[in-house]
Every structure is written in structure tokens, then in C-alpha cells.
PDB file of C-alpha atoms in Angstrom:
ATOM      1  CA  VAL J   1    -125.735 102.155 -18.933  1.00 70.00           C
ATOM      2  CA  SER J   2    -129.101 102.228 -20.591  1.00 81.00           C
ATOM      3  CA  VAL J   3    -129.157 105.953 -20.276  1.00 83.00           C
ATOM      4  CA  LEU J   4    -126.107 106.484 -21.923  1.00 82.00           C
ATOM      5  CA  ALA J   5    -127.166 104.430 -24.612  1.00 84.00           C
ATOM      6  CA  VAL J   6    -130.748 106.484 -25.275  1.00 82.00           C
ATOM      7  CA  ILE J   7    -128.405 109.301 -25.048  1.00 86.00           C
ATOM      8  CA  SER J   8    -125.898 108.276 -27.935  1.00 85.00           C
ATOM      9  CA  THR J   9    -128.966 107.317 -30.018  1.00 85.00           C
ATOM     10  CA  VAL J  10    -129.880 110.704 -29.708  1.00 84.00           C
ATOM     11  CA  CYS J  11    -126.874 112.409 -30.370  1.00 84.00           C
ATOM     12  CA  SER J  12    -125.888 110.412 -32.995  1.00 84.00           C
ATOM     13  CA  GLN J  13    -129.214 111.406 -34.736  1.00 84.00           C
ATOM     14  CA  VAL J  14    -128.390 114.848 -34.600  1.00 84.00           C
ATOM     15  CA  ILE J  15    -125.120 114.547 -36.031  1.00 84.00           C
ATOM     16  CA  PHE J  16    -126.583 112.474 -38.898  1.00 79.00           C
ATOM     17  CA  ALA J  17    -129.358 115.226 -39.663  1.00 81.00           C
ATOM     18  CA  ALA J  18    -126.225 118.445 -39.615  1.00 82.00           C
ATOM     19  CA  THR J  19    -124.394 116.320 -42.089  1.00 81.00           C
ATOM     20  CA  GLY J  20    -127.412 115.655 -44.562  1.00 76.00           C
ATOM     21  CA  ALA J  21    -128.483 119.129 -44.338  1.00 77.00           C
ATOM     22  CA  PHE J  22    -124.237 120.283 -44.761  1.00 77.00           C
ATOM     23  CA  THR J  23    -124.342 117.956 -47.995  1.00 77.00           C
ATOM     24  CA  GLY J  24    -127.110 118.996 -49.436  1.00 78.00           C
ATOM     25  CA  ASN J  25    -126.629 122.556 -49.212  1.00 81.00           C
ATOM     26  CA  ALA J  26    -123.227 122.152 -50.902  1.00 85.00           C
ATOM     27  CA  LEU J  27    -124.754 120.520 -53.538  1.00 84.00           C
ATOM     28  CA  ARG J  28    -127.033 123.010 -53.789  1.00 85.00           C
ATOM     29  CA  ALA J  29    -124.277 125.597 -53.898  1.00 88.00           C
ATOM     30  CA  GLU J  30    -122.197 123.736 -56.144  1.00 87.00           C
ATOM     31  CA  LEU J  31    -125.850 123.917 -58.692  1.00 88.00           C
ATOM     32  CA  HIS J  32    -126.132 127.528 -58.551  1.00 89.00           C
ATOM     33  CA  ALA J  33    -122.493 128.460 -59.134  1.00 89.00           C
ATOM     34  CA  GLN J  34    -122.925 126.141 -62.656  1.00 87.00           C
ATOM     35  CA  ALA J  35    -125.936 127.345 -63.230  1.00 88.00           C
ATOM     36  CA  THR J  36    -124.158 131.215 -62.949  1.00 90.00           C
ATOM     37  CA  THR J  37    -121.548 130.181 -65.096  1.00 88.00           C
ATOM     38  CA  VAL J  38    -123.665 129.085 -67.849  1.00 86.00           C
ATOM     39  CA  LEU J  39    -126.105 132.373 -67.177  1.00 88.00           C
ATOM     40  CA  GLU J  40    -122.876 134.834 -67.278  1.00 89.00           C
ATOM     41  CA  ARG J  41    -121.371 133.287 -70.403  1.00 86.00           C
ATOM     42  CA  LEU J  42    -125.328 133.506 -72.062  1.00 86.00           C
ATOM     43  CA  VAL J  43    -125.483 137.092 -71.280  1.00 87.00           C
ATOM     44  CA  ARG J  44    -122.445 137.962 -72.726  1.00 84.00           C
ATOM     45  CA  GLU J  45    -122.824 136.436 -75.776  1.00 82.00           C
ATOM     46  CA  LEU J  46    -126.748 137.760 -76.341  1.00 84.00           C
ATOM     47  CA  GLN J  47    -125.697 141.059 -75.377  1.00 82.00           C
ATOM     48  CA  ASN J  48    -123.283 141.300 -78.214  1.00 78.00           C
ATOM     49  CA  ILE J  49    -125.601 139.926 -81.053  1.00 82.00           C
ATOM     50  CA  GLN J  50    -125.307 143.501 -83.346  1.00 80.00           C
ATOM     51  CA  LYS J  51    -128.184 145.358 -84.993  1.00 81.00           C
ATOM     52  CA  ASP J  52    -128.995 144.618 -88.500  1.00 79.00           C
ATOM     53  CA  THR J  53    -126.705 146.586 -90.727  1.00 76.00           C
ATOM     54  CA  VAL J  54    -128.792 145.775 -93.847  1.00 77.00           C
ATOM     55  CA  ASN J  55    -131.965 147.647 -92.450  1.00 72.00           C
ATOM     56  CA  THR J  56    -132.427 150.643 -92.298  1.00 71.00           C
ATOM     57  CA  ALA J  57    -134.306 150.896 -89.345  1.00 75.00           C
ATOM     58  CA  THR J  58    -132.661 149.369 -85.451  1.00 79.00           C
ATOM     59  CA  VAL J  59    -132.972 146.126 -85.513  1.00 82.00           C
ATOM     60  CA  PRO J  60    -130.956 143.203 -83.891  1.00 84.00           C
ATOM     61  CA  ASN J  61    -129.522 141.195 -86.793  1.00 83.00           C
ATOM     62  CA  ILE J  62    -131.653 137.854 -85.342  1.00 85.00           C
ATOM     63  CA  SER J  63    -132.216 135.069 -88.431  1.00 83.00           C
ATOM     64  CA  ALA J  64    -134.398 132.939 -86.170  1.00 84.00           C
ATOM     65  CA  PHE J  65    -135.875 132.139 -81.997  1.00 88.00           C
ATOM     66  CA  THR J  66    -137.769 129.863 -80.404  1.00 86.00           C
ATOM     67  CA  ALA J  67    -137.831 128.961 -76.585  1.00 87.00           C
ATOM     68  CA  SER J  68    -135.338 127.031 -76.825  1.00 84.00           C
ATOM     69  CA  ASN J  69    -132.905 128.276 -79.593  1.00 84.00           C
ATOM     70  CA  ILE J  70    -132.057 131.984 -80.889  1.00 85.00           C
ATOM     71  CA  THR J  71    -129.468 132.364 -84.083  1.00 83.00           C
ATOM     72  CA  TRP J  72    -128.346 135.867 -85.446  1.00 82.00           C
ATOM     73  CA  ASN J  73    -126.082 137.233 -88.088  1.00 76.00           C
ATOM     74  CA  THR J  74    -122.424 138.024 -87.294  1.00 70.00           C
ATOM     75  CA  GLN J  75    -119.842 139.430 -89.603  1.00 62.00           C
ATOM     76  CA  TYR J  76    -118.159 136.541 -88.924  1.00 58.00           C
ATOM     77  CA  SER J  77    -118.505 132.656 -89.616  1.00 49.00           C
ATOM     78  CA  PRO J  78    -120.330 131.028 -88.333  1.00 53.00           C
ATOM     79  CA  SER J  79    -123.141 132.876 -87.186  1.00 59.00           C
ATOM     80  CA  GLY J  80    -123.743 133.213 -83.391  1.00 63.00           C
ATOM     81  CA  GLN J  81    -126.288 130.558 -81.942  1.00 63.00           C
ATOM     82  CA  ILE J  82    -127.752 129.127 -78.559  1.00 63.00           C
ATOM     83  CA  SER J  83    -129.595 126.102 -79.005  1.00 56.00           C
ATOM     84  CA  GLY J  84    -131.073 124.682 -75.779  1.00 53.00           C
ATOM     85  CA  ALA J  85    -128.133 125.161 -73.729  1.00 46.00           C
ATOM     86  CA  ALA J  86    -125.228 126.868 -74.383  1.00 43.00           C
ATOM     87  CA  PRO J  87    -122.675 128.686 -76.512  1.00 39.00           C
ATOM     88  CA  ALA J  88    -120.615 125.921 -78.535  1.00 39.00           C
ATOM     89  CA  SER J  89    -117.636 126.396 -76.624  1.00 39.00           C
ATOM     90  CA  LEU J  90    -119.362 125.528 -73.602  1.00 40.00           C
ATOM     91  CA  THR J  91    -121.224 122.794 -74.742  1.00 35.00           C
ATOM     92  CA  SER J  92    -118.369 120.247 -73.641  1.00 32.00           C
ATOM     93  CA  SER J  93    -119.088 121.033 -70.111  1.00 36.00           C
ATOM     94  CA  PHE J  94    -122.976 122.136 -70.466  1.00 36.00           C
ATOM     95  CA  SER J  95    -125.137 120.665 -72.559  1.00 37.00           C
ATOM     96  CA  PRO J  96    -128.713 119.081 -72.469  1.00 39.00           C
ATOM     97  CA  GLY J  97    -128.923 116.330 -71.113  1.00 40.00           C
ATOM     98  CA  ASN J  98    -125.367 116.164 -70.467  1.00 39.00           C
ATOM     99  CA  THR J  99    -124.470 113.402 -67.427  1.00 39.00           C
ATOM    100  CA  GLY J 100    -120.692 113.640 -67.924  1.00 41.00           C
ATOM    101  CA  SER J 101    -117.693 114.621 -65.464  1.00 45.00           C
ATOM    102  CA  LEU J 102    -120.295 117.718 -63.905  1.00 46.00           C
ATOM    103  CA  GLY J 103    -123.443 115.473 -63.552  1.00 59.00           C
ATOM    104  CA  PRO J 104    -126.344 117.473 -63.669  1.00 70.00           C
ATOM    105  CA  SER J 105    -128.270 117.959 -66.495  1.00 81.00           C
ATOM    106  CA  VAL J 106    -128.566 121.837 -68.061  1.00 83.00           C
ATOM    107  CA  SER J 107    -131.588 123.049 -70.071  1.00 85.00           C
ATOM    108  CA  VAL J 108    -131.938 126.948 -70.803  1.00 87.00           C
ATOM    109  CA  THR J 109    -135.392 128.625 -71.751  1.00 88.00           C
ATOM    110  CA  LEU J 110    -135.354 131.849 -73.706  1.00 90.00           C
ATOM    111  CA  ALA J 111    -138.761 134.532 -74.060  1.00 93.00           C
ATOM    112  CA  TYR J 112    -138.270 137.540 -75.850  1.00 93.00           C
ATOM    113  CA  PHE J 113    -139.890 141.236 -75.076  1.00 92.00           C
ATOM    114  CA  ASP J 114    -140.251 144.258 -77.314  1.00 90.00           C
ATOM    115  CA  LYS J 115    -139.308 147.974 -76.283  1.00 87.00           C
ATOM    116  CA  ASP J 116    -141.989 147.871 -74.288  1.00 90.00           C
ATOM    117  CA  ASN J 117    -141.772 144.927 -72.527  1.00 90.00           C
ATOM    118  CA  ALA J 118    -144.723 142.965 -74.105  1.00 93.00           C
ATOM    119  CA  THR J 119    -143.923 139.439 -75.478  1.00 93.00           C
ATOM    120  CA  VAL J 120    -142.825 138.927 -78.455  1.00 93.00           C
ATOM    121  CA  ALA J 121    -144.156 135.736 -79.979  1.00 92.00           C
ATOM    122  CA  VAL J 122    -142.183 132.571 -80.543  1.00 89.00           C
ATOM    123  CA  GLY J 123    -141.170 132.743 -84.180  1.00 84.00           C
ATOM    124  CA  GLY J 124    -142.490 135.873 -85.031  1.00 88.00           C
ATOM    125  CA  ASN J 125    -140.980 139.592 -85.726  1.00 89.00           C
ATOM    126  CA  ALA J 126    -137.566 138.911 -84.933  1.00 87.00           C
ATOM    127  CA  SER J 127    -136.739 143.137 -85.754  1.00 87.00           C
ATOM    128  CA  LEU J 128    -139.128 143.709 -82.424  1.00 89.00           C
ATOM    129  CA  ILE J 129    -137.262 141.853 -79.922  1.00 90.00           C
ATOM    130  CA  ARG J 130    -134.724 144.436 -77.785  1.00 89.00           C
ATOM    131  CA  ARG J 131    -135.003 142.125 -74.766  1.00 90.00           C
ATOM    132  CA  ILE J 132    -134.481 138.346 -74.039  1.00 91.00           C
ATOM    133  CA  GLN J 133    -134.936 136.704 -70.926  1.00 93.00           C
ATOM    134  CA  ILE J 134    -133.222 133.446 -70.168  1.00 91.00           C
ATOM    135  CA  THR J 135    -133.800 131.067 -67.456  1.00 92.00           C
ATOM    136  CA  VAL J 136    -131.210 128.267 -67.014  1.00 89.00           C
ATOM    137  CA  THR J 137    -132.525 125.014 -65.180  1.00 90.00           C
ATOM    138  CA  ILE J 138    -129.451 122.727 -63.929  1.00 87.00           C
ATOM    139  CA  THR J 139    -130.923 119.577 -62.201  1.00 87.00           C
ATOM    140  CA  ASN J 140    -128.607 116.975 -60.356  1.00 84.00           C
ATOM    141  CA  GLY J 141    -130.702 114.072 -59.261  1.00 81.00           C
ATOM    142  CA  SER J 142    -133.915 115.315 -57.589  1.00 83.00           C
ATOM    143  CA  MET J 143    -132.169 118.374 -56.959  1.00 86.00           C
ATOM    144  CA  SER J 144    -132.639 121.383 -59.438  1.00 88.00           C
ATOM    145  CA  GLU J 145    -131.410 125.025 -58.949  1.00 89.00           C
ATOM    146  CA  SER J 146    -132.770 128.242 -61.584  1.00 92.00           C
ATOM    147  CA  LEU J 147    -131.576 131.656 -62.388  1.00 92.00           C
ATOM    148  CA  ARG J 148    -133.062 134.025 -64.871  1.00 93.00           C
ATOM    149  CA  THR J 149    -132.712 136.939 -66.185  1.00 91.00           C
ATOM    150  CA  LYS J 150    -133.612 139.539 -68.775  1.00 91.00           C
ATOM    151  CA  VAL J 151    -130.779 140.380 -71.543  1.00 89.00           C
ATOM    152  CA  TYR J 152    -130.748 144.041 -73.149  1.00 88.00           C
ATOM    153  CA  LEU J 153    -129.213 143.854 -76.031  1.00 85.00           C
ATOM    154  CA  ARG J 154    -126.613 146.384 -76.427  1.00 76.00           C
ATOM    155  CA  SER J 155    -126.858 146.776 -80.471  1.00 72.00           C
ATOM    156  CA  MET J 156    -129.984 148.945 -79.833  1.00 73.00           C
ATOM    157  CA  LEU J 157    -128.795 151.466 -77.601  1.00 65.00           C
ATOM    158  CA  SER J 158    -128.294 154.908 -78.087  1.00 58.00           C
ATOM    159  CA  GLY J 159    -124.855 155.929 -79.039  1.00 50.00           C
ATOM    160  CA  SER J 160    -124.321 152.243 -79.640  1.00 48.00           C
ATOM    161  CA  GLY J 161    -123.933 153.040 -84.041  1.00 47.00           C
ATOM    162  CA  ALA J 162    -127.328 152.368 -84.879  1.00 43.00           C
ATOM    163  CA  ALA J 163    -129.041 155.332 -86.487  1.00 40.00           C
TER     164      ALA J 163
END
């Protein structure tokens, strides 16, 4: 009987460890899926920043930028903006510090690069920006997932209507 008790104890510990690993991986997969959704939307928003039609040079129509915020002018009202997390259409679901139904908190960090892929200093000359690096981090408790990509502004491409 005592042999059976020892075998049962060892087997139950193995099962509990496997269950814990599965739960952790499922949560990481969910965080990754949420981060992917935010990142894909941000990429679409940033790729469509238009060129400045007032300036004779081919420059993006970005009016302000920091490590967590970018504002650009559009032909529509209001102007486009990303501030710390996501476009307005995602803000209800994914916003910094959100602890609503999704649970995790979301943060977005932006970095800017010129045509030679050199860093453009935050608050510097916005007309130099050609690429924007986006880092999305979603944290839920002690687990976090970060995704990063670099976006090329489509309006700066040859044939985009930019002279």
C-alpha cells in the first residue's frame, strides 16, 4: 500500500507540472495573439502616413513625434495619432494600463530612422523620417510578450505620387 502511495504522489506531481506548463504556454499564446493584433493595426496606420504636399521635397506629413507618440496630418479630420498604445479604434480594447476584460496592460514604443537607417532623434527633424520601429509589449501579471517590427512609410516609395 505504501508503494502505491509513493507511485501516486510521483505521478500526480508529473501531471501537475505538465498542467502548469500547458497553462503558461496557453497564456503566452494569448498574449502573443493580442500583441500581433495591435502590431498589425499600428503597421497599417503608419504605412499610410501621407507625404507633405506643401513641401516641395518628398517628406512625410508628420507634425510631432516622441518615443511613445506620433501625430501626422491627413487630408481628413482629425489628424492621425498614436499615443502610447493604439489608434483610437483599438483604444477601447488595447490601451496602456488597460485592466478591463482583456486583463493585460499594453505599451507601445516608437523609434524613428532616416533613409540611411540612422536613428532620428526624438523631437528632431520629422522630414528625415523614412522608417518607424514599433515595439508592442503586453503584460499580464508576471508574463509579458513583446513584438517588434520596422515600417517603411509608403508615401516615400518611388511611384507613390511623390515627386
